Amino acid sequence: SVLVYLLLGAVGLPVFSNYGAGLAKVAGPTGGYLVGYLALALVGGWFVERFHGSGLWGALGLVLGTALLYAFGTAWFVVQMEGATIGYALGVCVVPFLVGDAAKIAISSVLGPLLRRRILAAGLLPSKASP
């Protein structure tokens, strides 16, 4: 789904922040954070599936995935923005989002397992995914 989101935005559908779109947005200074969502989805999703929706393991996967997103995005930003330092990039592209991202990880780690159990009980996921 993240790949589809990126492709839709790259071809011009205004799905990025502030209704942004286009290949220039993906290849631009903050495009690394957009592409970094792939790592977040893969790592976070792997942890959730591997540990059958465990909130603690899911949270760890999301923290690791978010760290990869930040690392990839920050590196991309520094390369794209001539003269930008890592400290500057972290200050403008990471630090403002830490509290919100931590809150989303905490909320999803509590609600995710509850929703997963309900979805399993409703028969909407294969039984092999049950704990």
Backbone as a ProteinNet text record, in pm:
[ID]
protein_1_A
[PRIMARY]
SVLVYLLLGAVGLPVFSNYGAGLAKVAGPTGGYLVGYLALALVGGWFVERFHGSGLWGALGLVLGTALLYAFGTAWFVVQMEGATIGYALGVCVVPFLVGDAAKIAISSVLGPLLRRRILAAGLLPSKASP
[TERTIARY]
81.6	0	86.2	200.5	288.9	347.9	383.6	436.4	331.2	207.9	99.3	83	86.7	78.5	189.2	312.8	424.6	409.8	365.8	345.8	235	125.5	16	64.2	140.7	194.9	294.7	377.5	479.9	418.6	303.4	241.7	149.5	137.6	64.9	-58.9	-100.1	-215.5	-171.5	-241.9	-196.3	-217.4	-134.8	-150.3	-43.1	59.2	164.7	122.7	205.3	170.5	138.5	46.1	1	-43.3	-102.7	-153.4	-43.8	78.2	189.8	183.7	247.7	250.6	362.6	392.2	487.9	620.7	691.4	821.3	920.7	907.8	997.8	983.2	864.2	840.4	910.7	901.8	965.4	1117.5	1168.4	1312.5	1369.1	1282.4	1326.2	1386.3	1416.8	1486.1	1415	1284.6	1213.7	1161.5	1196.3	1152.1	1207.4	1319.8	1377.2	1287.6	1215	1121.2	1002.2	958.9	850.5	893.3	1011.4	1061.7	1090.6	1132.4	1160	1037.7	918.4	797.1	791.9	856.8	863.7	935.9	1048.9	1123.5	1039.6	973	887.2	778.4	713	604.5	656.7	769.6	825.4	871.2	946.4	998.2	885	802.4	690.4	594.8	562.5	473	532.1	663	728.3	717.9	744.2	734.5	592.5	494.9	355.1	318.2	354.8	321.3	402.3	529.3	617.4	576.5	533.5	498.7	348.1	272	125.4	53.3	95.6	25.1	56.5	162.6	201.8	229.5	168.3	186.3	329.3	397.6	535.5	627.9	618.7	701.8	663.7	535.2	491.3	549.7	549.7	607.8	756.1	827.2	969.7	991	909.9	920.5	893.3	795.4	763.7	874.1	933.5	1044.6	1163.5	1196.3	1306.8	1276.8	1154.6	1115.7	1119.7	1074.6	1077.5	1221.6	1309.3	1450.6	1509.8	1472.7	1519.2	1464	1337.4	1275.8	1351.7	1375.5	1448.4	1590.7	1658.3	1796.5	1801.2	1714.3	1712.2	1672.9	1567.7	1520.1	1620.9	1685.9	1784.8	1905.7	1953.2	2066.8	2031.7	1911.3	1866.2	1859.2	1804.5	1790.2	1927.3	2024.6	2158.4	2224.2	2206.6	2263.6	2196	2065.4	1989.5	2010.4	2022	2033.1	2180.5	2238.1	2379.5	2411.4	2509.6	2551.9	2476.3	2372.6	2297.2	2376.5	2375.3	2442.5	2340.7	2390.3	2300.8	2224.5	2292.6	2226.3	2110	2133.3	2026.5	1910.4	1943.7	1840.1	1758.2	1825	1752.4	1662.4	1714	1638.1	1511.6	1515.8	1398.1	1312.1	1371.2	1298.2	1264.3	1327	1303	1247.4	1319.7	1281.7	1136.1	1086.3	947.3	844	884.5	790.5	805.8	906.1	932.7	815.6	759.9	651.5	528.9	491.8	375.4	395.8	515.6	543.4	544.2	601	601.1	458	374.4	234.5	161.8	186	121	166.9	294.6	345.2	280.2	271.7	211.6	63.9	-9.3	-151.9	-173	-95.8	-114.1	-70.8	23.1	68.1	-35.3	-121.7	-230.5	-353.5	-393.1	-515.3	-497.3	-377.7	-353.4	-385.1	-329.3	-360.9	-509.5	-575.3	-719.2	-797.2	-764.9	-832.1	-800.2	-676.6	-637.2	-720.1	-737.1	-817.9	-961.8	-1017.2	-1153.9	-1164.6	-1067.1	-1067.1	-1051.9	-965.6	-950.3	-1080.5	-1143	-1268.7	-1378.3	-1373	-1472.9	-1441.3	-1326.4	-1289.4	-1237.8	-1189.3	-1142.3	-992.5	-923.1	-783.3	-772	-676.4	-658	-627.7	-673.6	-655.5	-509.4	-420.5	-278.6	-217.6	-283.7	-230.8	-267.8	-347.1	-388.5	-273.2	-275.3	-165.5	-159.7
-119.7	0	126.4	121.2	238.5	261.1	154.3	167.4	227.7	186.3	242.7	390.9	426	566.5	648.7	597.8	670	682.4	575.1	579.7	676.8	676.6	771.1	914.8	942.4	1076.7	1112.5	1017.1	1042.8	1076.5	1016.2	1044.1	1165	1230.6	1356.9	1364.2	1256.1	1262.4	1332.1	1435.7	1515.9	1446.2	1346	1269.2	1301.2	1376.8	1411	1531.7	1569.8	1681	1807.5	1883.4	2007.4	1984.6	1869.7	1832.1	1831.2	1799.4	1791.8	1664.7	1670.3	1554.5	1572.5	1465.8	1470.3	1406.9	1367.4	1304.1	1399.3	1527.9	1626	1625.6	1601.9	1595.8	1472.6	1360.3	1236.8	1249	1312.1	1326.5	1448.1	1532	1653.4	1627.9	1736.7	1726.5	1640.1	1642.3	1561.2	1429.9	1401.2	1277.3	1152.5	1164.5	1051.2	1003.1	1096.6	1057.3	983.2	1026.3	954.9	812.4	798.8	666.3	585	651.5	584.2	516.1	560.8	494	348.4	316.9	176.8	92.5	142.8	70.9	58.1	165.4	161.5	56.6	54.7	-41.5	-184.7	-206.8	-341.8	-392.5	-311.1	-353.7	-364.3	-261	-265.3	-379.6	-398	-506.4	-643.1	-657.6	-786.2	-820.8	-722.6	-748	-784.8	-714.3	-743.7	-885	-921	-1054.9	-1163.2	-1139.1	-1239.3	-1269.6	-1167.6	-1183.1	-1176.3	-1206.4	-1222.8	-1106.9	-986.5	-869	-829.4	-883.4	-845.8	-695.9	-629	-484.6	-443.6	-517	-483.3	-503.7	-618.7	-644.5	-553.5	-526.7	-433.4	-294.8	-251.2	-120.5	-117.6	-225.8	-232.4	-223.7	-296.8	-291.3	-152.5	-84.2	51.1	149.8	131.7	218.4	197.3	70.7	42.6	93.3	71.8	119.8	271.4	337.1	483.8	534	463.7	501.6	490.9	385.4	372.3	484.3	516.8	625.9	755.6	785.6	907.7	906.9	793.6	785.1	805.9	735.6	748.2	890	941.8	1075.8	1184	1171.5	1272.6	1269.2	1150.4	1139.2	1199.9	1167.8	1220.7	1373.2	1426.3	1571.2	1639.1	1583.6	1643.2	1642.8	1534.4	1526.8	1627.8	1639.3	1728.3	1876.3	1908.8	2049	2083.6	2141.6	2174.3	2260.1	2215.7	2290.4	2255.4	2174.4	2136.9	2035.2	2053.3	1958.3	1856.8	1748.3	1647.8	1709.7	1791.9	1857.6	1945.3	2021	2104.8	2018.9	1914.2	1826.4	1761.9	1715.2	1656.2	1759.9	1881.4	1988	2028.3	2025.7	2069	1954.6	1836.2	1725.7	1609.8	1602.4	1489.2	1534.9	1622.7	1662.4	1709.8	1790.9	1835.3	1721.8	1605.3	1495.1	1383.4	1392.2	1284.5	1257.2	1361.6	1342.7	1282.4	1335	1282.6	1138.4	1107.7	970.9	875	917.9	833.3	808.6	911.1	894.8	797.6	808.3	716.9	572.7	554.4	419.5	364.6	445.5	400.2	363.9	450	424.9	300.2	287.8	171.4	42	51.5	-67.5	-116.6	-27.8	-66.5	-107.3	-24.1	-51.4	-158.9	-169.2	-266.9	-410.1	-457.9	-594.2	-615.1	-513.3	-525.1	-538.9	-455.8	-462.5	-593.3	-638.5	-764.2	-880.3	-884.8	-991.9	-986.8	-867.8	-853.4	-897.9	-861.3	-898.9	-1050.1	-1109.6	-1255.2	-1323.6	-1271.8	-1329.8	-1320.4	-1216	-1198.2	-1283.3	-1352	-1437.1	-1361.4	-1240	-1158.3	-1173.1	-1248.4	-1282.4	-1434.5	-1488.2	-1634	-1682.7	-1801.3	-1854.3	-1875.4	-1894.6	-1913.1	-1787.9	-1672.8	-1548.4	-1532.9	-1624.2	-1610.1	-1643.4	-1583.7	-1606.8	-1749.4
0	0	0	69	70.4	-68	-135	-271	-364	-352	-433.5	-402.5	-273.7	-231.4	-297.3	-293.4	-353.7	-504.5	-569	-713.7	-752.1	-675.9	-704	-692.1	-586.8	-569.6	-677.4	-715.3	-817.3	-952.5	-984.5	-1114.2	-1111.7	-995.1	-993	-906.5	-845.3	-755.6	-626.5	-582.5	-468.4	-333.2	-304.6	-181.2	-76.7	-114.3	-19.5	63.7	160.1	248.3	168.5	220.6	156.1	11.7	-13.7	-146.3	-251.9	-209.2	-301.8	-384.9	-498.3	-587.8	-688	-759.4	-868.5	-833.3	-936.6	-920.4	-854.5	-879.8	-819	-666.5	-616.6	-472.1	-413.3	-483.3	-437.3	-444.9	-548.2	-566.3	-493.3	-437.1	-369.9	-232.9	-160.6	-32	73.4	75.9	175.5	117.9	-5.3	-68.5	-0.7	64	135.6	248.1	307.9	413.5	352	234.8	166.4	133.4	74.4	38.3	164.6	270.8	397.5	457.3	417.6	465.6	421.1	309.5	266.6	371.6	420.9	524.6	650.8	688.6	807.5	792.3	678.2	656.6	654.6	590.1	582.1	718.5	790.3	920.7	1022.3	1031.5	1125.4	1095.7	969.1	929	956	933.3	960.5	1108.9	1195.6	1339.3	1380.5	1327.9	1362.8	1318.2	1196.5	1146.2	1216.9	1234.8	1296.9	1440.3	1511.9	1653.5	1676.4	1570.9	1578.1	1645.9	1614.2	1662.7	1804.8	1863.3	1999.4	2005.9	2101.5	2113.4	2139.5	2226.5	2260.3	2140.9	2074.6	1957.6	1841.3	1827	1722.9	1744.9	1871	1903.4	1869.4	1903.2	1871.1	1720.1	1644	1498.5	1443.8	1501.1	1455.2	1492.7	1609.3	1648.8	1554.3	1526.5	1434.2	1293.6	1247.2	1115.4	1106.2	1212.9	1215.4	1217.3	1289	1289.9	1149.7	1076.7	938.3	850.9	868.8	794.1	819.9	948.3	983.5	925.3	934.4	884.8	734.2	662.3	516.9	475.3	536.6	502.1	534.2	649.4	690	597	564.7	472.3	336.6	286.8	157.3	163.1	271.7	288.3	285.1	357.6	363.6	225.9	152.3	17.8	-75.5	-67.3	-156.5	-125.1	2.5	44.9	63.9	-36.9	-34.5	88.3	165	283.4	410.2	400.9	520.4	601.2	731.9	820.1	871.8	926.7	985.1	1101.4	1181.2	1293.5	1248.1	1142.1	1088	1037.6	963.1	908.3	1020	1123.5	1236	1303.3	1315.4	1380.5	1307.2	1175.9	1100	1048.2	1034.1	970.8	1063.7	1180.3	1269.4	1403.8	1472.2	1607.8	1617.1	1523.8	1535.8	1529.8	1481	1462.7	1565.1	1651.8	1746.9	1841.3	1900.3	1997.1	1929.2	1814.9	1743.2	1698.2	1648	1604.6	1723	1835.9	1955.9	2004.1	1998.4	2039.4	1947	1817.2	1722.6	1743	1773.2	1800.3	1926.5	2030.9	2156.5	2137.5	2069.3	2047.5	1962.2	1855.8	1768.9	1837.5	1930.4	2002.4	2102.6	2146.3	2237.2	2156.7	2062	1986.3	1879.4	1821.9	1716.1	1757.4	1869.9	1912.3	1942.4	1996.6	2022.6	1892.3	1796.7	1667	1595.4	1606	1542.2	1597.2	1729.4	1789.1	1738.9	1727.2	1677.1	1531.6	1452.8	1310.9	1296.8	1378.6	1377.3	1418.4	1523	1571.1	1465.8	1384.5	1278.6	1156	1157.7	1045.4	924.7	945.6	834.2	806.9	891.3	868.6	869.8	797.1	799.3	940.5	975.3	1110.6	1146.3	1046.7	1075.7	1137.8	1123.3	1179.5	1326.7	1380.3	1519.8	1613.9	1735	1830.7	1879.7
[MASK]
+++++++++++++++++++++++++++++++++++++++++++++++++++++++++++++++++++++++++++++++++++++++++++++++++++++++++++++++++++++++++++++++++++

